[in-house]
Each structure stands twice: as structure tokens, then as C-alpha cells.
mmCIF file of C-alpha atoms in Angstrom:
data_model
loop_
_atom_site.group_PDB
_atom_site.id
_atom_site.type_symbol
_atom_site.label_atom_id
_atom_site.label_comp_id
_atom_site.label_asym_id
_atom_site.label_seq_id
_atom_site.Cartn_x
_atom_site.Cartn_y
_atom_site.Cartn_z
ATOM 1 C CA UNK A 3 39.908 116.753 40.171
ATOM 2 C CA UNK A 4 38.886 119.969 42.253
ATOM 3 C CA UNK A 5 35.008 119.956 43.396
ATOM 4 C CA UNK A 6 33.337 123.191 44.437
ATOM 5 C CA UNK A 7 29.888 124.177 45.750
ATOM 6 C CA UNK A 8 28.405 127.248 44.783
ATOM 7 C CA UNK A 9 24.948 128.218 44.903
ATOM 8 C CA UNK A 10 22.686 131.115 44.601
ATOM 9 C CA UNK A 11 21.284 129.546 47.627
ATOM 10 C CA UNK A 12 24.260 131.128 49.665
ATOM 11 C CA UNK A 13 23.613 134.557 48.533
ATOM 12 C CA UNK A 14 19.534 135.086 48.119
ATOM 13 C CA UNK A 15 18.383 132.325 50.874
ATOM 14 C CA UNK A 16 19.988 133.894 53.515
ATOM 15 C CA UNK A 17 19.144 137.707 53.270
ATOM 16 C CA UNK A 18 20.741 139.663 56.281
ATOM 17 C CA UNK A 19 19.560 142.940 58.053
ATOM 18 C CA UNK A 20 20.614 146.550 56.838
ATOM 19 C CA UNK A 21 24.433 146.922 58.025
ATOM 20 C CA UNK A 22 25.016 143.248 59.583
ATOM 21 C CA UNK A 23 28.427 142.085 58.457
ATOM 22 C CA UNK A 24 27.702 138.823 57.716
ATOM 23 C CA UNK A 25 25.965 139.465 54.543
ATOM 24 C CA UNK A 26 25.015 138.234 51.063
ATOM 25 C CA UNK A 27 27.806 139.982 49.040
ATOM 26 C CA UNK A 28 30.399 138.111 50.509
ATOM 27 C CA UNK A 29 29.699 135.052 49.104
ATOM 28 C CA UNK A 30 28.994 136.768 46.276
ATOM 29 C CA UNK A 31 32.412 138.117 45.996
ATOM 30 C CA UNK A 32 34.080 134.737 46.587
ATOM 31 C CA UNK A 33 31.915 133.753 43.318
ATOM 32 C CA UNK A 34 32.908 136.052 41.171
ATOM 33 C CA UNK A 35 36.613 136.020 41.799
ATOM 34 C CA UNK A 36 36.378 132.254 41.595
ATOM 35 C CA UNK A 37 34.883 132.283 38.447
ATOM 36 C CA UNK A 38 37.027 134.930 37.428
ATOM 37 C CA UNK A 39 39.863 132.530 37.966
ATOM 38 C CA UNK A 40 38.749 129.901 35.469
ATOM 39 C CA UNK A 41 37.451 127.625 38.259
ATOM 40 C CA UNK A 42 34.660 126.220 36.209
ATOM 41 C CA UNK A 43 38.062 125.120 34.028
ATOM 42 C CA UNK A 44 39.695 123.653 36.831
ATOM 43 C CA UNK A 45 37.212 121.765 38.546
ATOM 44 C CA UNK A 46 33.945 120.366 38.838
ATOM 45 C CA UNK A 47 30.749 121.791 40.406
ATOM 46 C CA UNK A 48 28.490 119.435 43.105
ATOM 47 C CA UNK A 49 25.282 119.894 43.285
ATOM 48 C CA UNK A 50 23.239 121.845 46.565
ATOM 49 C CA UNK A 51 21.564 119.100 48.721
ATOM 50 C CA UNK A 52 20.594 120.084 52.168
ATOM 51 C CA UNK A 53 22.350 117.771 55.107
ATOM 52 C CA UNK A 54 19.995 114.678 56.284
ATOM 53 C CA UNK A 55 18.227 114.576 59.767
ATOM 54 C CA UNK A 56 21.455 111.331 60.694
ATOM 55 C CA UNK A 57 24.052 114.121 59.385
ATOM 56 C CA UNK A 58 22.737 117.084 61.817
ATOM 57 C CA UNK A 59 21.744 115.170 64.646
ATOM 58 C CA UNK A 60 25.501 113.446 64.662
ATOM 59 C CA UNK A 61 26.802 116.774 65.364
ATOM 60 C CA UNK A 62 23.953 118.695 66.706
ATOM 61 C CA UNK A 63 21.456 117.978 69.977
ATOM 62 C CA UNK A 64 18.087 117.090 69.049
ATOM 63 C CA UNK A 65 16.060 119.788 71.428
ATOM 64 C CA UNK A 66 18.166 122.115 69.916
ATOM 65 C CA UNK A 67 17.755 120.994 66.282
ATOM 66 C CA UNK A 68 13.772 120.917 67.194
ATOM 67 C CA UNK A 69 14.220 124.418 68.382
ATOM 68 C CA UNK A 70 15.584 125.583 65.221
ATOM 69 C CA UNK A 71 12.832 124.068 63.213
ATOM 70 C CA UNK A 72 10.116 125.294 65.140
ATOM 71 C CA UNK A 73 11.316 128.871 64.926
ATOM 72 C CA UNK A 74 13.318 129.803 61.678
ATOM 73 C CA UNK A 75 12.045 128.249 58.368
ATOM 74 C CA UNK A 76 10.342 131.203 56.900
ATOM 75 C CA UNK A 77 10.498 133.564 59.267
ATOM 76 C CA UNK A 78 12.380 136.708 60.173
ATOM 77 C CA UNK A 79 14.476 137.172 63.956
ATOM 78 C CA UNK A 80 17.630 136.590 66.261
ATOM 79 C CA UNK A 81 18.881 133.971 67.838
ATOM 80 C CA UNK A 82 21.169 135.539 69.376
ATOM 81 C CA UNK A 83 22.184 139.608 69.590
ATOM 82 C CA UNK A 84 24.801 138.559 66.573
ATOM 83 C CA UNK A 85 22.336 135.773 64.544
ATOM 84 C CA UNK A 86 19.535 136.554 62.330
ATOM 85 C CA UNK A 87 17.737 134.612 60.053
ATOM 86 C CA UNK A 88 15.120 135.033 57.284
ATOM 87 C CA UNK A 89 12.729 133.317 55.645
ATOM 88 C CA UNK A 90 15.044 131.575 53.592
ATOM 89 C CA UNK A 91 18.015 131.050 56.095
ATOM 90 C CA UNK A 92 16.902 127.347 57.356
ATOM 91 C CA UNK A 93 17.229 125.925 53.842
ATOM 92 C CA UNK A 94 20.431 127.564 53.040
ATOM 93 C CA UNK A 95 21.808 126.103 56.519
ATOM 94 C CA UNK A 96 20.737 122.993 55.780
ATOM 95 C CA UNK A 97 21.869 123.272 52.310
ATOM 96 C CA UNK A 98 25.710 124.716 53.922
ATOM 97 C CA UNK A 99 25.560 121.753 55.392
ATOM 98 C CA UNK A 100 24.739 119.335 53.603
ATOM 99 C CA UNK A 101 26.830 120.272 50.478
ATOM 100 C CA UNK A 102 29.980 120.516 52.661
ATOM 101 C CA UNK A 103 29.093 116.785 53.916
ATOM 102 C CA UNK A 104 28.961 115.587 50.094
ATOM 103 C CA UNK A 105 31.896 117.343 48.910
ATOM 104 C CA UNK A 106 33.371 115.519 51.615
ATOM 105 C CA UNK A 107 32.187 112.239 51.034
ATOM 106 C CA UNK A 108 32.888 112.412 47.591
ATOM 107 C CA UNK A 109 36.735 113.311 48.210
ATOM 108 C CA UNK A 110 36.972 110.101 50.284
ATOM 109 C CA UNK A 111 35.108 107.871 47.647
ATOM 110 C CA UNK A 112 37.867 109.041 44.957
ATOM 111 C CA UNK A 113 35.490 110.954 42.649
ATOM 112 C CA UNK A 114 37.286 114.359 43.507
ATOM 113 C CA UNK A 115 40.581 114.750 44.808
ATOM 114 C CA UNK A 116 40.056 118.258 46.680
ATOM 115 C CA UNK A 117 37.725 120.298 47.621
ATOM 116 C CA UNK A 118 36.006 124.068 48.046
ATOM 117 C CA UNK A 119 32.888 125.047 49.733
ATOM 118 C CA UNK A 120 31.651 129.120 49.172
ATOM 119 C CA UNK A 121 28.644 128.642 51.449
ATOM 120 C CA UNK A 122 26.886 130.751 54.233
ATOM 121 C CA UNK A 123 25.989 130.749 56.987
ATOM 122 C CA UNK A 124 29.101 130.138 58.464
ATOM 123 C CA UNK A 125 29.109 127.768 61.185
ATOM 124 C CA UNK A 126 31.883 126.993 63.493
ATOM 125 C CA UNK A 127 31.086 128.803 66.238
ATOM 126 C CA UNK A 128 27.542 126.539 66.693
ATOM 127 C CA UNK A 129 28.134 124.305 69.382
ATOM 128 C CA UNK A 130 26.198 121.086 69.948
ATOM 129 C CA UNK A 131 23.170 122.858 70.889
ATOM 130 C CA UNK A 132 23.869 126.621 70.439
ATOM 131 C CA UNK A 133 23.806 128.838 67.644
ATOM 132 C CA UNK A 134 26.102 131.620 67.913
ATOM 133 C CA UNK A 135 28.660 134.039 65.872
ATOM 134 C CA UNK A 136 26.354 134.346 63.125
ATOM 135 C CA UNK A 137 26.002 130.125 62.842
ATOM 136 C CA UNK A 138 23.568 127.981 62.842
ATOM 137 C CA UNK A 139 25.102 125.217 62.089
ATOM 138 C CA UNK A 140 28.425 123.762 62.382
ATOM 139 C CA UNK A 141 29.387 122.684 58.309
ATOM 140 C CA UNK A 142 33.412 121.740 58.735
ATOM 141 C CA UNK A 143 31.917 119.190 62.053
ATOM 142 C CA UNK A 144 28.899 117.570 59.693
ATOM 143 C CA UNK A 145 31.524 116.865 57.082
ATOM 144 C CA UNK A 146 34.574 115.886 59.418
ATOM 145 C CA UNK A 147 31.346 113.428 61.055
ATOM 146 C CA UNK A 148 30.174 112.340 57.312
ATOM 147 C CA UNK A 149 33.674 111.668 56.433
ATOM 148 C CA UNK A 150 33.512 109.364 60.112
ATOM 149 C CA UNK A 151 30.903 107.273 58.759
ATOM 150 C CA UNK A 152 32.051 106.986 55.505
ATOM 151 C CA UNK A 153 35.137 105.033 56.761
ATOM 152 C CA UNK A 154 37.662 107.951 57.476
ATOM 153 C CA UNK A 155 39.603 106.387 60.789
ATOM 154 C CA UNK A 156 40.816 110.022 61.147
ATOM 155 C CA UNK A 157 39.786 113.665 60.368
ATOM 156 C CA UNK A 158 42.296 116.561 61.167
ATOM 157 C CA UNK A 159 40.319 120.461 60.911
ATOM 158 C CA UNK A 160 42.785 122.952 60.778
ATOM 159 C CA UNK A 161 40.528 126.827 61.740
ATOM 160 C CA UNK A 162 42.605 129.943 60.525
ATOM 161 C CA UNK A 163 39.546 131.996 60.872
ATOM 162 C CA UNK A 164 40.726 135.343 63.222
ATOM 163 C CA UNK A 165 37.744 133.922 65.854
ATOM 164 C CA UNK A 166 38.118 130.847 67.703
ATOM 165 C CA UNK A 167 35.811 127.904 66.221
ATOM 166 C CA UNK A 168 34.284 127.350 69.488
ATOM 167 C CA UNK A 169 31.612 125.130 67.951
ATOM 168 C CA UNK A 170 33.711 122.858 66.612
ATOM 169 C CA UNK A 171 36.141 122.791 69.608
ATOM 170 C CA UNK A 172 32.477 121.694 71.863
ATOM 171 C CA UNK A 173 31.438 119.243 69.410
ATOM 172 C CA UNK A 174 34.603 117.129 69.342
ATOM 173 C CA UNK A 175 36.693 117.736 72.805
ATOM 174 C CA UNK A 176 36.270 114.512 74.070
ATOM 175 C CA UNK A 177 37.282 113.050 70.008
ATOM 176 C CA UNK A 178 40.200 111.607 70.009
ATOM 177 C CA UNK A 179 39.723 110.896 66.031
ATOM 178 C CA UNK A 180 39.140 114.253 64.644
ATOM 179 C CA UNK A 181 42.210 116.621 65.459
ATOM 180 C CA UNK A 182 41.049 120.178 65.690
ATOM 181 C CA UNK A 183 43.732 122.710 65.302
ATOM 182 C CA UNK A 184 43.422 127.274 65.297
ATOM 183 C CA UNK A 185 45.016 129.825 64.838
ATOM 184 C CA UNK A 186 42.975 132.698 66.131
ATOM 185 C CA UNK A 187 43.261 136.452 67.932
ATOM 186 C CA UNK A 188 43.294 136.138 71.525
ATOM 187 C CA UNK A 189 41.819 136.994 73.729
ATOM 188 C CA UNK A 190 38.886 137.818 71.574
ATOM 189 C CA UNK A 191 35.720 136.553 70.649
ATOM 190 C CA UNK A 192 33.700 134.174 71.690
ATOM 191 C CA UNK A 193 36.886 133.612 74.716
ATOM 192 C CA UNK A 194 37.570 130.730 74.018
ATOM 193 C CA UNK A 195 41.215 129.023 72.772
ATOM 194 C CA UNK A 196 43.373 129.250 75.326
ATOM 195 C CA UNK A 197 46.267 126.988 75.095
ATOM 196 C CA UNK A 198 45.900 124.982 77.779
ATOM 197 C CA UNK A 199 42.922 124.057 75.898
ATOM 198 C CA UNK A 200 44.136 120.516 74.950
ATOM 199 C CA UNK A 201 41.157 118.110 74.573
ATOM 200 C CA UNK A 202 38.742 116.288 77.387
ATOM 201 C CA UNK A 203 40.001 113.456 79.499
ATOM 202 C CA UNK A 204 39.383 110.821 76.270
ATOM 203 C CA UNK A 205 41.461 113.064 73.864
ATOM 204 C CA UNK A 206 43.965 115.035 74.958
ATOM 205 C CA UNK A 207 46.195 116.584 72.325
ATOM 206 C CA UNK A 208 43.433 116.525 70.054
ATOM 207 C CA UNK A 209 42.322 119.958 70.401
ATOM 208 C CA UNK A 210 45.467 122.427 69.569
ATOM 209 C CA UNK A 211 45.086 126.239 70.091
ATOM 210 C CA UNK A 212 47.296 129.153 69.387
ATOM 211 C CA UNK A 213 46.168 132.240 70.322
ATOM 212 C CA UNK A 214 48.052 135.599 69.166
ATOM 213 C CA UNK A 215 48.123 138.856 70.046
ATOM 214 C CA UNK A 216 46.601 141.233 67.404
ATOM 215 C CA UNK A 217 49.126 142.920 64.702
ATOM 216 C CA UNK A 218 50.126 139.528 63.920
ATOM 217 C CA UNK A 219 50.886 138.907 60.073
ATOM 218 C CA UNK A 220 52.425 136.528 57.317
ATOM 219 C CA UNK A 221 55.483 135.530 59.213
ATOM 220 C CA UNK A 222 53.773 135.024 62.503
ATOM 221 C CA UNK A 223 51.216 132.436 60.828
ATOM 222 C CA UNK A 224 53.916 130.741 58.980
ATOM 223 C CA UNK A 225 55.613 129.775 62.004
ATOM 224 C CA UNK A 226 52.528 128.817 63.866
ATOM 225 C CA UNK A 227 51.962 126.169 60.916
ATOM 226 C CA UNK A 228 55.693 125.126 60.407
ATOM 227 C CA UNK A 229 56.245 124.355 64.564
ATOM 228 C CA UNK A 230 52.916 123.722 65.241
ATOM 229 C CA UNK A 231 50.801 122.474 62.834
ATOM 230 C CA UNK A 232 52.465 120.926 59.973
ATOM 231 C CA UNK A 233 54.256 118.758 62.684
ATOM 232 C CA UNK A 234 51.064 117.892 64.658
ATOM 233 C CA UNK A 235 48.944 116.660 61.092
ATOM 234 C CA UNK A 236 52.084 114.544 60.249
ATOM 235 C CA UNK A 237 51.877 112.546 63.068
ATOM 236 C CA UNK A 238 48.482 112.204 63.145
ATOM 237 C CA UNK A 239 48.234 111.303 59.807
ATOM 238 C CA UNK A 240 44.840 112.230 58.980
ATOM 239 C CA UNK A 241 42.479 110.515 56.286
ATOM 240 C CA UNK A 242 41.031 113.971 55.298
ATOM 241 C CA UNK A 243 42.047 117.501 55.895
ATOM 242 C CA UNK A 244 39.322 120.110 56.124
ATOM 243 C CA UNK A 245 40.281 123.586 56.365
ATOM 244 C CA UNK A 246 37.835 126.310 58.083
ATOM 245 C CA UNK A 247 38.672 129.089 55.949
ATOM 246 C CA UNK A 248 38.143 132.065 57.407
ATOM 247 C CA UNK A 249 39.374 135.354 55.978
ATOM 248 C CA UNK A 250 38.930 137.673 58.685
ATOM 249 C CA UNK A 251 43.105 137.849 59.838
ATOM 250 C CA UNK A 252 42.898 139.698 56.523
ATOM 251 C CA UNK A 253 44.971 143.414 57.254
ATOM 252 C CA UNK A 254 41.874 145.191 56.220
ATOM 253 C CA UNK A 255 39.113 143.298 57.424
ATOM 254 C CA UNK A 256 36.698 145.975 59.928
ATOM 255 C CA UNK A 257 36.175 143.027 62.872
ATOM 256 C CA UNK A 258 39.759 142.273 63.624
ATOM 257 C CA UNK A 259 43.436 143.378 64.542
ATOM 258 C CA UNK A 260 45.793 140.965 62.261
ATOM 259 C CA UNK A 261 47.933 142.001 58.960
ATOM 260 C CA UNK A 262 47.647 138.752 56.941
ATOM 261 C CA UNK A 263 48.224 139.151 53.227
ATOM 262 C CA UNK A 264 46.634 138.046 49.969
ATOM 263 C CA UNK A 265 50.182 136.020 50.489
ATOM 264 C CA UNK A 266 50.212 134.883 53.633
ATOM 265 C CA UNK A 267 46.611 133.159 52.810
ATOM 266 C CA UNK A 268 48.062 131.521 49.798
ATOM 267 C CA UNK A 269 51.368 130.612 52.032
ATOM 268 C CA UNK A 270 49.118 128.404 54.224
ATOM 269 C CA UNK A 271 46.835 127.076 52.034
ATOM 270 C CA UNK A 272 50.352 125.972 49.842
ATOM 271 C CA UNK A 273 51.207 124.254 53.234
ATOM 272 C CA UNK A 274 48.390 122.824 53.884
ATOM 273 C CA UNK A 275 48.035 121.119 50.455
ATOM 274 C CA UNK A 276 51.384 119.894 50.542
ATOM 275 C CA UNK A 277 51.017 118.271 53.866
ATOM 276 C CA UNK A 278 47.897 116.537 52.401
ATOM 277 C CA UNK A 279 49.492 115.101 49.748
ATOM 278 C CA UNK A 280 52.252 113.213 52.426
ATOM 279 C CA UNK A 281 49.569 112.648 54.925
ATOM 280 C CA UNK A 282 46.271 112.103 53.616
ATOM 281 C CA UNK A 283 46.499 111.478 49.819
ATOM 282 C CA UNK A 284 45.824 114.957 48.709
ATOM 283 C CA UNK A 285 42.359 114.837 50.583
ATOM 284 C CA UNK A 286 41.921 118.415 51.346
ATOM 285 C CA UNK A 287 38.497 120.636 51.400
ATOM 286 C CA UNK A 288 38.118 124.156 52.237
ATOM 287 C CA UNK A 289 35.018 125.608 53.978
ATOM 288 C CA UNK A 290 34.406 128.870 54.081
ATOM 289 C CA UNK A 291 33.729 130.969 57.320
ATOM 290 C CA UNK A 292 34.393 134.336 58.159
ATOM 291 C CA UNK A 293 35.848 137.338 56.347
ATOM 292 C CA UNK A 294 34.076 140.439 55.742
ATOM 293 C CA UNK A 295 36.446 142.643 53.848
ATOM 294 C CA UNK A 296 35.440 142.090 49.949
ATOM 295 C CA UNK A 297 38.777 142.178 48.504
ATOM 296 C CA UNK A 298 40.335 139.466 51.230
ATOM 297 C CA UNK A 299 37.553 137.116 50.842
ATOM 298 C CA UNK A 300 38.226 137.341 46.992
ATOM 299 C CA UNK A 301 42.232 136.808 47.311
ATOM 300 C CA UNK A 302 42.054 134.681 50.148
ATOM 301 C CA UNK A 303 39.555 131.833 48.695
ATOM 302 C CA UNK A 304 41.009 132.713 44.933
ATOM 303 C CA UNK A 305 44.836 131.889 46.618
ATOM 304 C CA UNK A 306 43.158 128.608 48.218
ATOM 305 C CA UNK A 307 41.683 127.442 44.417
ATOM 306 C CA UNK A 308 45.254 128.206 43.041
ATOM 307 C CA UNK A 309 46.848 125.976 45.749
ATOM 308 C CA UNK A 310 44.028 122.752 45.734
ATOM 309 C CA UNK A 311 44.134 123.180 41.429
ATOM 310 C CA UNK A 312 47.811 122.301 41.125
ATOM 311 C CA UNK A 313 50.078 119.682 42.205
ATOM 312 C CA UNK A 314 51.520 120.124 45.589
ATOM 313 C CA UNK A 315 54.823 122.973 45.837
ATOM 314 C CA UNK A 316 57.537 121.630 48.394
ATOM 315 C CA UNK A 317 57.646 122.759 51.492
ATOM 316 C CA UNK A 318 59.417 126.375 52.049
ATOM 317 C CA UNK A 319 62.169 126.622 54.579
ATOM 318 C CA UNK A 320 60.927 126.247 58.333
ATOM 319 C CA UNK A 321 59.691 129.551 59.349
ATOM 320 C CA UNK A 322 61.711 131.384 62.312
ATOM 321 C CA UNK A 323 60.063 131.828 65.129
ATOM 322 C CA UNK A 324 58.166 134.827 65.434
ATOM 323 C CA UNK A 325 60.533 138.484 66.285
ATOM 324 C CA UNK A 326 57.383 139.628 68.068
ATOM 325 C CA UNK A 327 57.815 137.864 71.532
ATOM 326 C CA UNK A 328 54.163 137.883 72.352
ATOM 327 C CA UNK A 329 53.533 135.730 69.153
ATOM 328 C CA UNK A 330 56.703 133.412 70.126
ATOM 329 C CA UNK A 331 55.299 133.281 73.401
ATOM 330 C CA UNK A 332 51.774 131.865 72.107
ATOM 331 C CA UNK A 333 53.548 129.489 70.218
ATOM 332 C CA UNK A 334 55.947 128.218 72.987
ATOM 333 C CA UNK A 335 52.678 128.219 75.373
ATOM 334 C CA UNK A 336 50.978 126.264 73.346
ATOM 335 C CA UNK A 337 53.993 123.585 73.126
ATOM 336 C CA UNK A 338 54.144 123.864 76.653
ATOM 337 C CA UNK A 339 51.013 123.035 77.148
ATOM 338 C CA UNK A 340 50.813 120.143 75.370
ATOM 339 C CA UNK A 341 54.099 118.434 76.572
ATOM 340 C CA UNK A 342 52.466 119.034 80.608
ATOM 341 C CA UNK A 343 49.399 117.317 78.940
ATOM 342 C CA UNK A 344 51.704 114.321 78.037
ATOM 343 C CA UNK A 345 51.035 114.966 74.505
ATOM 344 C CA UNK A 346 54.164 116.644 73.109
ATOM 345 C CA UNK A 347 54.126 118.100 69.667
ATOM 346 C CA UNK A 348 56.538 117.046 67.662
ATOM 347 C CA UNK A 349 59.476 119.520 66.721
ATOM 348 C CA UNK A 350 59.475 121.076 63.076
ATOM 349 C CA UNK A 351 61.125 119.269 60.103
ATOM 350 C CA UNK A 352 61.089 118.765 56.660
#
């Protein structure tokens, strides 16, 4: 069975200034075109609990936890020029968090089989002790760390957001049991996601970045998972695959350059499930990041419920590589990269 989290909690705890993007209604959105898609039918709903001092501080550095706490429950500021909070944003962080970790944790223990998370802040551009990229705190790395200590040997994160999940990158580079694996625009922000990015000294390979070029769409991101991706989960044969789901590559979306389609969202999230069922038992949760075009939030996250509510489809045909050379480049980089790191990616089969 399907679990989902969904909360009020998401929308009216975290109230953002006039104009930010990273505001109420897209969560909002998510919920009513999940709802609209019979997901209260198709799954089950887990109940809010905010994430446990253990969960935070296993991803998260205390001074900077203590800094958090000291400054943003019930009040109103910036951390950053991009992150606000109000008064309500430190329980609905906590509450991100902690929901994502028991969504998790019940996948592993059996009781659900996939997963969804619609909560906000985002969070995987917070590092270990910075928040950043409208984050506070980094959800998919307190879950991929619950799902650690719950007995998960290995945890593969795959990030299609359009921005580099720098937070997640710093929090498990030197890993060598949690695979983290984006697709993102590059060069862009926050930088970072080069491909030559490959891991720290005790886990190289584990960190896999492609970066394309904007104007990138469908076809490009198909054969980023089918040569990169799909190839590098199957060998490492994960216990649990999380998915930051970002829906910012969307072709409309106002804070990026990429074409994906309603399609090409539903194309990944159809690879991604069936590559769960051969690797990790169907284990698969989504955890929602960016995206700030109403209409691809709604027909991204409502293509990722359509693919987690069924049984697996077989794999398509193995994407071509890209006909836009910079694109085949990125991909071919990042290959190189990782065969000069002695950690070769396998090629593409089926």
C-alpha cells in the first residue's frame, strides 16, 4: 500500500513573504490535484510528527541546530537573502522532517510499500550546518539516515530537482552507503554538481552528478536515467529508493531554463518505480522539493502517485543518447569521470 503525508501544517505553518516563490500555494496545489486523483482511494495517510532531537542531529551539526532554535520558533526573518521563516516555520520543519523519516521507516518495516511526502520547506540544499535555498532542513538525508538505523545496509537518493541538492551532496560525501545521484541545470545555482564531483576519499562513486545545459527536455532526462542512473542503482542495489522530487525542470516553471513535460516527469518516476521493484523490493518514497509553476507541481507529483499506485510498467527501450551534444557531453563527462575515479558506471541494459 501507498502512504502519503499531507498536512495543513505545510501550507499555514510556514507563511512566506509577499512575492517569495517558495510559498504556501504550492503545496497546496500538490493537495488538491492529489486528492483530485483519488489518492485517499489509493493509499493511506501517516500522521504529522515532527523529527526527534537523534533524527536531526544525525544529519545536522548541533551549533547549528542550537542556532536555529534560538532564532526561528515564532518569529519572523532571513537566514539567508533566499530563507525566511515565520512564526510557524520551525514546527513545520521539524514536522517536514520528521514525517518524511516515518514514512520512511514505515516502508522498511513492511506496513507501506511506497511512499509520498507533499511537505515544505524544502530541504536539500541545507547542508550539515547551513540553511540555504529556501531549507532549513535537509528531509530526503533525515529519512535516507532513519532508514540507516532502522537496518537499511543501503540507501540510494536519486535528486531531479533543476538545482543541485547541495545539502544532501555535504551531508553524505564521505558515505559510501547512501548513493546520491542528480540531474540538475548547470552551471546554476547554488554551483555545485560538477561531474567530477564523485564522492570523498571513503566513497567514491557514491556521489553521481549530471549537469545539463538549459533547454534540456524529456529525451535528454531519459537518457541521463537509462545510461546513468538506472545502471548505477542496479548495481548498487539499494534497500530503499528516495526520490527528491523537484518540479522545477518543468518547461514553464519562472526559476529555470529546462522543457520537461507533465510526461517526461511521469517517464522517470515509471523508471524509477520499476527499478525499485528489481532492486529494492518496491521500496520507493518521493519527497517533495522545488517547483514553483502551479500546474507542474500538480502533474508532476499527480504523474509520481500514478506510477508508486500501480504495479511496476517494464522498462521502455534504452533511450538514445541525447542529439543535443552539450547534453551527450554531460552525460559522457560524467562517465568519464567516474571510470578516472576507478568507479566505472556500468553500461545501459535491460
Amino acid at each position: 500500500m501507498l502512504g502519503f503525508v499531507l498536512d495543513d501544517i505545510f501550507t499555514s505553518g510556514h507563511r512566506s513573504p509577499s512575492g517569495h516563490p517558495e510559498r504556501p500555494a504550492r503545496a497546496e496545489a500538490v493537495r488538491d490535484a492529489l486528492v483530485a486523483a483519488g489518492i485517499a482511494d489509493r493509499g493511506r495517510r501517516i500522521p504529522t510528527r515532527v523529527a526527534s532531537d537523534e533524527e536531526l542531529a544525525r544529519v545536522h551539526g548541533g551549533a547549528y541546530l542550537d542556532d536555529l532554535v534560538k532564532r526561528v520558533p515564532g518569529n519572523t526573518g532571513w537566514l539567508d537573502a533566499d530563507t525566511y521563516f515565520s512564526p510557524g516555520t520551525w514546527d513545520a520543519a521539524r514536522s517536514a522532517a520528521g514525517s518524511t523519516c516515518q514514512l520512511v521507516t514505515d516502508v522498511l518495516d513492511g506496513a507501506l510499500s511506497q511512499g509520498i511526502a507533499v511537505v515544505r520547506p524544502p530541504g536539500h540544499h541545507a547542508t550539515r550546518d547551513r540553511a540555504m535555498g529556501f531549507c532549513l532542513l535537509n528531509n530526503v538525508a533525515a529519512a535516507a539516515s532513519a532508514a540507516r538505523a532502522r537496518g537499511a545496509a543501503r540507501v540510494a537518493i536519486v535528486d531531479w530537482d533543476v538545482h543541485h541538492g547541495n545539502g544532501t551532496q555535504d551531508i553524505f560525501w564521505n558515505d559510501p552507503s547512501v548513493l546520491y545521484l542528480s540531474v540538475h541545470q548547470y552551471p546554476y545555482y547554488p554551483g555545485t554538481g560538477a561531474p567530477t564531483e564523485v564522492g570523498g576519499d571513503q566513497a567514491k562513486g557514491a556521489t553521481i552528478n549530471v549537469g545539463l545545459p538549459g533547454g534540456c527536455g524529456d529525451a535528454d532526462y531519459a537518457a541521463v536515467f537509462d545510461h546513468v542512473f538506472l545502471p548505477a542503482i542496479a548495481r548498487f542495489a539499494p534497500d530503499v529508493l528516495l526520490v527528491s522530487a523537484g518540479f522545477d525542470a518543468f518547461e514553464h516553471d519562472p526559476l529555470a531554463g529546462m522543457r520537461v513535460t507533465h510526461g517526461g516527469f511521469a517517464a522517470m518516476a515509471n523508471r524509477l518505480r520499476a527499478i525499485a521493484d528489481r532492486t529494492s523490493a518496491g521500496r520507493i518514497v518521493a519527497v517533495l522539493e522545488g517547483g514553483y509553476d502551479l500546474d507542474g507541481l500538480a502533474g508532476g507529483m499527480t504523474s509520481v502517485l500514478t506510477a508508486f499506485a500501480r504495479p511496476a510498467e517494464p522498462l521502455p527501450e534504452i533511450a538514445p543518447l541525447p542529439a543535443n551534444m552539450v547534453a551527450r557531453a554531460a552525460i559522457e563527462g560524467t562517465l568519464a569521470a567516474h571510470a578516472a575515479a576507478g568507479q566505472p558506471i556500468p553500461p545501459a541494459t535491460r
